[in-house]
PDB file of C-alpha atoms in Angstrom:
ATOM      1  CA  MET U 369     -79.404  22.705  40.238  1.00 56.00           C
ATOM      2  CA  ALA U 370     -80.246  19.565  38.217  1.00 51.00           C
ATOM      3  CA  TYR U 371     -77.572  16.620  37.866  1.00 53.00           C
ATOM      4  CA  LEU U 372     -76.762  16.875  34.193  1.00 51.00           C
ATOM      5  CA  GLY U 373     -77.490  13.684  32.445  1.00 50.00           C
ATOM      6  CA  ASN U 374     -79.416  12.021  35.669  1.00 57.00           C
ATOM      7  CA  ASP U 375     -81.397  12.562  38.046  1.00 62.00           C
ATOM      8  CA  GLY U 376     -80.737  14.176  41.337  1.00 71.00           C
ATOM      9  CA  VAL U 377     -80.812  17.907  42.931  1.00 76.00           C
ATOM     10  CA  ASN U 378     -77.788  19.925  43.815  1.00 80.00           C
ATOM     11  CA  ARG U 379     -75.575  17.115  43.707  1.00 81.00           C
ATOM     12  CA  MET U 380     -72.128  17.898  45.128  1.00 86.00           C
ATOM     13  CA  GLU U 381     -70.087  16.768  42.356  1.00 85.00           C
ATOM     14  CA  GLU U 382     -71.723  19.185  40.055  1.00 87.00           C
ATOM     15  CA  ILE U 383     -71.625  22.129  42.407  1.00 89.00           C
ATOM     16  CA  TYR U 384     -67.742  21.184  42.917  1.00 90.00           C
ATOM     17  CA  ALA U 385     -67.397  21.097  39.168  1.00 88.00           C
ATOM     18  CA  SER U 386     -69.015  24.372  38.411  1.00 90.00           C
ATOM     19  CA  SER U 387     -67.448  26.267  41.626  1.00 91.00           C
ATOM     20  CA  SER U 388     -64.302  27.671  39.622  1.00 89.00           C
ATOM     21  CA  PHE U 389     -66.999  29.174  37.477  1.00 92.00           C
ATOM     22  CA  TRP U 390     -68.952  30.959  40.065  1.00 92.00           C
ATOM     23  CA  ILE U 391     -65.973  31.752  41.911  1.00 91.00           C
ATOM     24  CA  TYR U 392     -64.888  34.219  38.819  1.00 90.00           C
ATOM     25  CA  GLU U 393     -68.294  35.111  37.897  1.00 93.00           C
ATOM     26  CA  ASN U 394     -70.270  35.628  40.812  1.00 95.00           C
ATOM     27  CA  PRO U 395     -68.901  33.930  44.319  1.00 94.00           C
ATOM     28  CA  GLU U 396     -72.416  35.055  45.781  1.00 94.00           C
ATOM     29  CA  ILE U 397     -74.136  32.295  43.739  1.00 94.00           C
ATOM     30  CA  LEU U 398     -71.870  29.429  44.695  1.00 94.00           C
ATOM     31  CA  ARG U 399     -72.934  30.490  48.220  1.00 94.00           C
ATOM     32  CA  LEU U 400     -76.763  30.360  47.682  1.00 93.00           C
ATOM     33  CA  VAL U 401     -76.239  27.161  45.853  1.00 92.00           C
ATOM     34  CA  LEU U 402     -74.220  25.597  48.928  1.00 93.00           C
ATOM     35  CA  LEU U 403     -77.018  26.575  51.479  1.00 91.00           C
ATOM     36  CA  PRO U 404     -79.759  24.211  50.836  1.00 88.00           C
ATOM     37  CA  ASN U 405     -77.344  21.590  51.086  1.00 87.00           C
ATOM     38  CA  THR U 406     -75.881  22.740  54.771  1.00 87.00           C
ATOM     39  CA  ARG U 407     -79.728  23.552  55.552  1.00 85.00           C
ATOM     40  CA  TRP U 408     -80.933  19.950  54.904  1.00 83.00           C
ATOM     41  CA  GLN U 409     -78.261  17.973  56.738  1.00 82.00           C
ATOM     42  CA  ARG U 410     -79.132  19.771  59.712  1.00 80.00           C
ATOM     43  CA  LEU U 411     -82.785  18.889  59.327  1.00 78.00           C
ATOM     44  CA  ALA U 412     -81.956  15.284  58.273  1.00 70.00           C
ATOM     45  CA  SER U 413     -83.223  12.710  60.611  1.00 54.00           C
ATOM     46  CA  THR U 414     -80.525  10.424  59.775  1.00 55.00           C
ATOM     47  CA  SER U 415     -76.921  12.060  60.938  1.00 59.00           C
ATOM     48  CA  THR U 416     -73.466  10.918  59.730  1.00 69.00           C
ATOM     49  CA  GLY U 417     -70.374  12.459  60.023  1.00 80.00           C
ATOM     50  CA  TYR U 418     -70.148  13.202  56.172  1.00 84.00           C
ATOM     51  CA  ILE U 419     -72.115  15.441  53.430  1.00 83.00           C
ATOM     52  CA  ALA U 420     -74.944  13.937  52.007  1.00 79.00           C
ATOM     53  CA  SER U 421     -74.431  13.543  48.168  1.00 78.00           C
ATOM     54  CA  ASP U 422     -77.720  15.671  47.132  1.00 76.00           C
ATOM     55  CA  LEU U 423     -81.120  17.039  48.288  1.00 72.00           C
ATOM     56  CA  GLY U 424     -83.012  14.221  46.828  1.00 69.00           C
ATOM     57  CA  ASP U 425     -83.190  11.442  43.801  1.00 68.00           C
ATOM     58  CA  THR U 426     -85.419  13.348  41.271  1.00 67.00           C
ATOM     59  CA  TYR U 427     -85.201  16.739  39.994  1.00 68.00           C
ATOM     60  CA  PRO U 428     -86.710  19.095  40.738  1.00 66.00           C
ATOM     61  CA  GLN U 429     -88.367  17.745  43.699  1.00 66.00           C
ATOM     62  CA  ALA U 430     -85.817  18.389  46.700  1.00 67.00           C
ATOM     63  CA  SER U 431     -87.424  15.748  48.929  1.00 63.00           C
ATOM     64  CA  GLY U 432     -83.756  14.863  50.839  1.00 65.00           C
ATOM     65  CA  SER U 433     -83.874  11.226  50.500  1.00 58.00           C
ATOM     66  CA  SER U 434     -82.372   9.518  53.056  1.00 52.00           C
ATOM     67  CA  SER U 435     -80.797   7.299  50.607  1.00 55.00           C
ATOM     68  CA  SER U 436     -78.129  10.243  49.428  1.00 53.00           C
ATOM     69  CA  LEU U 437     -76.535   9.639  52.860  1.00 54.00           C
ATOM     70  CA  LEU U 438     -75.740   6.194  51.984  1.00 54.00           C
ATOM     71  CA  ARG U 439     -74.036   6.409  48.881  1.00 58.00           C
ATOM     72  CA  PRO U 440     -70.195   5.413  48.592  1.00 68.00           C
ATOM     73  CA  LYS U 441     -68.671   8.817  47.596  1.00 81.00           C
ATOM     74  CA  ALA U 442     -68.972  10.203  51.107  1.00 85.00           C
ATOM     75  CA  LEU U 443     -65.290  11.180  51.335  1.00 89.00           C
ATOM     76  CA  GLU U 444     -65.075  13.221  47.635  1.00 90.00           C
ATOM     77  CA  PHE U 445     -68.599  14.770  48.465  1.00 89.00           C
ATOM     78  CA  SER U 446     -67.419  16.021  51.691  1.00 91.00           C
ATOM     79  CA  GLY U 447     -64.214  17.348  50.172  1.00 92.00           C
ATOM     80  CA  ASP U 448     -66.280  18.872  47.569  1.00 91.00           C
ATOM     81  CA  MET U 449     -68.523  20.880  50.032  1.00 91.00           C
ATOM     82  CA  MET U 450     -65.418  22.119  52.109  1.00 91.00           C
ATOM     83  CA  ILE U 451     -63.376  23.044  49.184  1.00 92.00           C
ATOM     84  CA  ALA U 452     -66.246  25.198  47.578  1.00 92.00           C
ATOM     85  CA  THR U 453     -67.125  26.696  51.183  1.00 92.00           C
ATOM     86  CA  ALA U 454     -63.304  27.710  51.876  1.00 90.00           C
ATOM     87  CA  ALA U 455     -63.561  29.010  47.714  1.00 91.00           C
ATOM     88  CA  VAL U 456     -66.100  31.377  48.531  1.00 92.00           C
ATOM     89  CA  ILE U 457     -64.793  32.629  51.756  1.00 90.00           C
ATOM     90  CA  LYS U 458     -61.645  33.257  50.252  1.00 88.00           C
ATOM     91  CA  ALA U 459     -63.527  35.244  47.345  1.00 90.00           C
ATOM     92  CA  THR U 460     -65.985  36.962  49.645  1.00 90.00           C
ATOM     93  CA  GLY U 461     -64.425  37.353  53.052  1.00 87.00           C
ATOM     94  CA  ASN U 462     -67.922  36.321  54.304  1.00 87.00           C
ATOM     95  CA  THR U 463     -67.405  33.471  56.915  1.00 86.00           C
ATOM     96  CA  ALA U 464     -71.326  33.320  57.629  1.00 87.00           C
ATOM     97  CA  ILE U 465     -71.642  29.769  55.693  1.00 87.00           C
ATOM     98  CA  ILE U 466     -69.031  28.515  58.236  1.00 86.00           C
ATOM     99  CA  SER U 467     -69.527  30.197  61.403  1.00 84.00           C
ATOM    100  CA  GLU U 468     -73.461  29.631  61.331  1.00 85.00           C
ATOM    101  CA  ASN U 469     -72.744  25.958  60.630  1.00 85.00           C
ATOM    102  CA  ALA U 470     -69.644  25.022  62.540  1.00 83.00           C
ATOM    103  CA  ASP U 471     -70.662  21.902  64.361  1.00 85.00           C
ATOM    104  CA  LEU U 472     -71.236  20.573  60.607  1.00 87.00           C
ATOM    105  CA  SER U 473     -68.089  21.794  59.715  1.00 87.00           C
ATOM    106  CA  GLU U 474     -66.144  20.430  61.946  1.00 86.00           C
ATOM    107  CA  ASN U 475     -67.890  17.022  61.740  1.00 88.00           C
ATOM    108  CA  TRP U 476     -66.646  17.378  57.931  1.00 89.00           C
ATOM    109  CA  CYS U 477     -63.616  18.154  58.602  1.00 90.00           C
ATOM    110  CA  GLU U 478     -63.101  15.593  61.099  1.00 91.00           C
ATOM    111  CA  TYR U 479     -64.178  12.650  58.559  1.00 91.00           C
ATOM    112  CA  LEU U 480     -61.597  14.188  56.241  1.00 93.00           C
ATOM    113  CA  LYS U 481     -58.636  14.179  59.105  1.00 93.00           C
ATOM    114  CA  LEU U 482     -59.795  10.430  59.813  1.00 93.00           C
ATOM    115  CA  ASN U 483     -59.780   9.411  56.344  1.00 93.00           C
ATOM    116  CA  ALA U 484     -58.217  11.644  53.918  1.00 93.00           C
ATOM    117  CA  LEU U 485     -54.802  10.171  53.729  1.00 94.00           C
ATOM    118  CA  TYR U 486     -55.962   6.583  52.982  1.00 94.00           C
ATOM    119  CA  PRO U 487     -59.380   6.527  51.469  1.00 90.00           C
ATOM    120  CA  CYS U 488     -59.319   2.782  51.023  1.00 87.00           C
ATOM    121  CA  GLN U 489     -62.329   1.519  48.973  1.00 82.00           C
ATOM    122  CA  GLN U 490     -63.983   4.704  48.701  1.00 84.00           C
ATOM    123  CA  THR U 491     -65.430   5.545  45.262  1.00 79.00           C
ATOM    124  CA  THR U 492     -64.744   8.433  43.153  1.00 80.00           C
ATOM    125  CA  THR U 493     -66.316  10.421  40.058  1.00 73.00           C
ATOM    126  CA  ASP U 494     -63.261   8.856  38.164  1.00 70.00           C
ATOM    127  CA  GLY U 495     -64.510   5.791  39.096  1.00 59.00           C
ATOM    128  CA  VAL U 496     -66.936   5.549  36.020  1.00 51.00           C
ATOM    129  CA  MET U 497     -63.322   5.016  34.086  1.00 50.00           C
ATOM    130  CA  THR U 498     -60.952   3.716  36.652  1.00 54.00           C
ATOM    131  CA  GLY U 499     -62.966   1.282  38.555  1.00 57.00           C
ATOM    132  CA  VAL U 500     -62.428   1.286  42.623  1.00 62.00           C
ATOM    133  CA  PRO U 501     -58.866   1.193  43.467  1.00 68.00           C
ATOM    134  CA  SER U 502     -57.809   0.995  46.873  1.00 83.00           C
ATOM    135  CA  ASN U 503     -56.369   4.332  48.213  1.00 90.00           C
ATOM    136  CA  ASN U 504     -56.835   6.679  45.296  1.00 92.00           C
ATOM    137  CA  THR U 505     -54.183   8.978  44.902  1.00 92.00           C
ATOM    138  CA  ASN U 506     -56.094  11.841  43.572  1.00 92.00           C
ATOM    139  CA  LEU U 507     -59.352  11.240  45.967  1.00 92.00           C
ATOM    140  CA  ALA U 508     -56.693  11.407  48.676  1.00 94.00           C
ATOM    141  CA  LEU U 509     -55.067  14.591  47.705  1.00 93.00           C
ATOM    142  CA  LYS U 510     -58.260  16.592  47.150  1.00 92.00           C
ATOM    143  CA  GLU U 511     -59.315  15.495  50.615  1.00 92.00           C
ATOM    144  CA  ILE U 512     -56.152  16.661  52.131  1.00 94.00           C
ATOM    145  CA  ILE U 513     -56.412  20.169  50.475  1.00 91.00           C
ATOM    146  CA  PRO U 514     -59.437  21.253  52.338  1.00 89.00           C
ATOM    147  CA  LEU U 515     -58.100  20.440  55.642  1.00 89.00           C
ATOM    148  CA  LYS U 516     -55.441  23.308  55.579  1.00 84.00           C
ATOM    149  CA  ALA U 517     -57.724  25.472  54.132  1.00 84.00           C
ATOM    150  CA  TYR U 518     -60.682  25.041  56.786  1.00 85.00           C
ATOM    151  CA  ALA U 519     -58.030  26.048  59.309  1.00 82.00           C
ATOM    152  CA  ASN U 520     -56.902  28.731  57.957  1.00 77.00           C
ATOM    153  CA  ILE U 521     -60.579  30.322  58.390  1.00 78.00           C
ATOM    154  CA  PRO U 522     -60.493  33.171  60.842  1.00 61.00           C
ATOM    155  CA  SER U 523     -63.449  31.958  62.643  1.00 52.00           C
ATOM    156  CA  ASN U 524     -62.381  28.419  62.908  1.00 57.00           C
ATOM    157  CA  LEU U 525     -58.988  29.131  64.339  1.00 52.00           C
ATOM    158  CA  GLY U 526     -59.986  27.618  67.524  1.00 58.00           C
ATOM    159  CA  GLN U 527     -59.519  24.444  69.668  1.00 56.00           C
ATOM    160  CA  ASP U 528     -59.702  22.618  66.561  1.00 67.00           C
ATOM    161  CA  GLY U 529     -58.081  24.835  64.094  1.00 73.00           C
ATOM    162  CA  PRO U 530     -54.251  23.598  64.988  1.00 76.00           C
ATOM    163  CA  ALA U 531     -55.166  20.177  64.476  1.00 79.00           C
ATOM    164  CA  TYR U 532     -56.259  20.500  60.830  1.00 84.00           C
ATOM    165  CA  SER U 533     -53.562  22.848  59.936  1.00 83.00           C
ATOM    166  CA  ASN U 534     -50.966  20.392  61.399  1.00 87.00           C
ATOM    167  CA  ALA U 535     -52.618  17.317  59.687  1.00 91.00           C
ATOM    168  CA  ALA U 536     -52.580  18.865  56.095  1.00 90.00           C
ATOM    169  CA  PRO U 537     -48.801  19.390  55.779  1.00 91.00           C
ATOM    170  CA  ASN U 538     -48.084  15.982  57.436  1.00 95.00           C
ATOM    171  CA  TYR U 539     -50.507  14.305  55.273  1.00 95.00           C
ATOM    172  CA  ALA U 540     -49.228  15.957  52.049  1.00 94.00           C
ATOM    173  CA  PHE U 541     -45.548  14.881  53.066  1.00 95.00           C
ATOM    174  CA  GLN U 542     -46.577  11.422  53.430  1.00 96.00           C
ATOM    175  CA  TRP U 543     -48.862  11.145  50.418  1.00 95.00           C
ATOM    176  CA  GLN U 544     -45.604  12.287  48.113  1.00 92.00           C
ATOM    177  CA  SER U 545     -43.914   9.257  49.275  1.00 91.00           C
ATOM    178  CA  VAL U 546     -46.782   7.005  49.401  1.00 92.00           C
ATOM    179  CA  ALA U 547     -48.267   8.141  45.798  1.00 91.00           C
ATOM    180  CA  GLU U 548     -45.144   8.174  43.949  1.00 88.00           C
ATOM    181  CA  ALA U 549     -44.899   6.067  40.732  1.00 86.00           C
ATOM    182  CA  SER U 550     -42.039   5.379  38.168  1.00 80.00           C
ATOM    183  CA  VAL U 551     -43.074   8.187  36.450  1.00 81.00           C
ATOM    184  CA  GLY U 552     -45.034  11.267  38.292  1.00 86.00           C
ATOM    185  CA  PHE U 553     -47.993   9.726  40.647  1.00 90.00           C
ATOM    186  CA  ALA U 554     -49.703   6.455  40.610  1.00 90.00           C
ATOM    187  CA  ALA U 555     -53.454   6.150  40.166  1.00 89.00           C
ATOM    188  CA  SER U 556     -53.425   4.572  43.587  1.00 89.00           C
ATOM    189  CA  TYR U 557     -50.809   3.566  46.139  1.00 91.00           C
ATOM    190  CA  GLY U 558     -48.258   0.957  45.613  1.00 87.00           C
ATOM    191  CA  GLU U 559     -49.180   0.734  41.573  1.00 87.00           C
ATOM    192  CA  SER U 560     -45.733   2.038  40.488  1.00 85.00           C
ATOM    193  CA  GLY U 561     -46.359   1.313  36.980  1.00 84.00           C
ATOM    194  CA  SER U 562     -49.696   3.266  36.983  1.00 87.00           C
ATOM    195  CA  TRP U 563     -50.284   7.017  36.455  1.00 86.00           C
ATOM    196  CA  SER U 564     -52.727   9.878  37.801  1.00 87.00           C
ATOM    197  CA  MET U 565     -53.053  13.251  36.627  1.00 87.00           C
ATOM    198  CA  CYS U 566     -53.291  14.263  39.954  1.00 88.00           C
ATOM    199  CA  TYR U 567     -56.061  17.101  38.598  1.00 88.00           C
ATOM    200  CA  ASN U 568     -56.795  18.055  42.217  1.00 88.00           C
ATOM    201  CA  LEU U 569     -53.754  20.033  42.660  1.00 87.00           C
ATOM    202  CA  PHE U 570     -55.579  22.884  40.332  1.00 86.00           C
ATOM    203  CA  VAL U 571     -57.718  23.243  43.640  1.00 84.00           C
ATOM    204  CA  ASP U 572     -55.025  24.221  45.818  1.00 81.00           C
ATOM    205  CA  LYS U 573     -53.362  26.558  43.288  1.00 78.00           C
ATOM    206  CA  TRP U 574     -56.607  28.285  41.893  1.00 70.00           C
ATOM    207  CA  SER U 575     -58.684  28.474  45.010  1.00 63.00           C
ATOM    208  CA  PHE U 576     -56.249  29.240  48.220  1.00 60.00           C
ATOM    209  CA  LYS U 577     -53.036  30.552  46.775  1.00 58.00           C
ATOM    210  CA  ARG U 578     -54.071  33.431  44.352  1.00 51.00           C
TER     211      ARG U 578
END
């Protein structure tokens, strides 16, 4: 998949943005789109606790550039991967994409659990317009949602399942308090005069509660 308007192969933000269409049209296509990213992550010589942003810098050459592991949207891209993966499983009932890569999935979810509630200075796709506010409200929300989704996947309700299912509602409760603004939710924690659409709530409604 090309990155629209720029270089890049199988960019996670593009996969995430198109995932609702594929779930509606053909969830199997979304599963097939996700597989190369997972496979490259396993083969990458540089190991991290988060998903790489893409498979390479110049479409259509999926060179797996190691630079993609160092980009500053690690939290957002990891959330993209886990949301899309959980949506595929919800739509198809096929847990192979998780069970065959349980160690990677657990690493990514552990990264979310450690950083979701307070994303600090991590950037987001919204940063093109909003800059890089500390503790972006919408980004935190996006990372809390897949924790519960991951824990609810039957093949992963083992030793670590309860840790994620317990963290998700706890984080959600705290998020409502720190994200509150004078009207609705703030763009980032503590900025009561700002606001955020918090459109990532759509994912929770669309993907996991149908």
